[in-house]
Amino acid sequence: IKAIESPNKDDDTQWLTYWVVYGVFSIAEFFSDIFLSWFPFYYMIKCGFLLWCMAPSPSNGAEFLYHRIIRPFFLKHEAQLDNVVKDLKDKA
């Protein structure tokens, strides 16, 4: 997220955005997969969702989800997240 929000952006912003969205999706799916796998067509819907996220268009799913959900959450809690990372780094 820090690389996406940095002032000097390269052409890899689209893929960085996709991997951030995929990471958040994977964490959410880890905890809910046991319940969601019982729904019919879950794996087809999951595949369609991931294809929508990596579609090669400027308004793909990863851009939409990142700018609407992940980025506002991150910017709201950026100071706390930076403190947690700093504390973990100091302990390591």
C-alpha positions in Angstrom: 0.0 0.0 0.0 2.9 2.3 0.7 4.3 1.8 -2.8 0.9 2.5 -4.3 0.5 5.7 -2.3 4.0 6.9 -3.0 4.4 10.1 -5.1 6.5 8.5 -7.8 4.2 6.0 -9.6 5.4 3.6 -12.3 3.4 1.4 -14.5 3.2 -1.4 -11.9 0.5 0.4 -9.9 -2.2 -1.7 -11.5 -0.6 -5.0 -10.4 0.3 -3.7 -6.9 -3.3 -2.7 -6.5 -4.4 -6.2 -7.6 -2.1 -7.9 -5.1 -3.3 -5.7 -2.2 -6.9 -6.5 -3.0 -6.1 -10.2 -3.5 -4.3 -10.3 -0.1 -7.3 -8.7 1.7 -9.6 -11.2 -0.1 -7.4 -14.1 0.8 -7.4 -13.2 4.5 -11.2 -12.7 4.5 -11.6 -16.0 2.6 -9.4 -17.9 5.1 -11.9 -17.2 7.8 -15.1 -17.6 5.8 -14.2 -20.4 3.3 -15.6 -23.2 5.4 -19.1 -21.5 5.3 -18.9 -20.1 1.8 -17.8 -23.4 0.2 -21.3 -24.8 0.9 -23.0 -22.3 -1.4 -23.7 -23.5 -4.9 -21.4 -22.1 -7.6 -19.1 -20.5 -4.9 -15.9 -21.4 -6.7 -17.3 -20.2 -10.1 -18.3 -16.9 -8.5 -14.8 -16.7 -6.8 -13.1 -17.3 -10.2 -15.3 -14.6 -11.8 -14.5 -12.2 -9.0 -10.8 -12.7 -9.4 -11.0 -12.3 -13.2 -12.9 -9.1 -12.7 -10.2 -7.9 -10.3 -7.4 -8.5 -12.8 -9.3 -7.4 -16.0 -7.0 -5.2 -18.1 -9.1 -2.1 -18.0 -8.8 1.2 -16.1 -12.0 0.5 -14.1 -11.3 -3.1 -13.1 -12.4 -4.6 -9.8 -9.1 -4.2 -8.0 -9.1 -0.4 -8.7 -12.7 -0.1 -7.6 -12.3 -2.0 -4.4 -9.0 -0.4 -3.5 -10.2 3.1 -4.0 -13.6 2.6 -2.4 -12.8 0.3 0.6 -9.2 -0.5 1.2 -7.6 3.0 0.7 -10.0 4.9 2.9 -9.6 2.3 5.7 -5.8 2.4 5.4 -5.6 6.2 5.3 -7.9 6.4 8.4 -5.7 4.0 10.4 -2.3 4.7 8.8 -0.7 6.1 12.0 -1.7 3.1 14.1 -0.5 0.6 11.4 2.8 2.4 11.1 3.2 2.3 14.9 2.5 -1.5 15.0 5.0 -2.1 12.2 7.6 0.1 13.9 7.1 -1.8 17.2 7.4 -5.2 15.5 10.5 -4.0 13.7 12.1 -2.8 16.9 11.3 -6.1 18.6 12.8 -8.1 15.7 
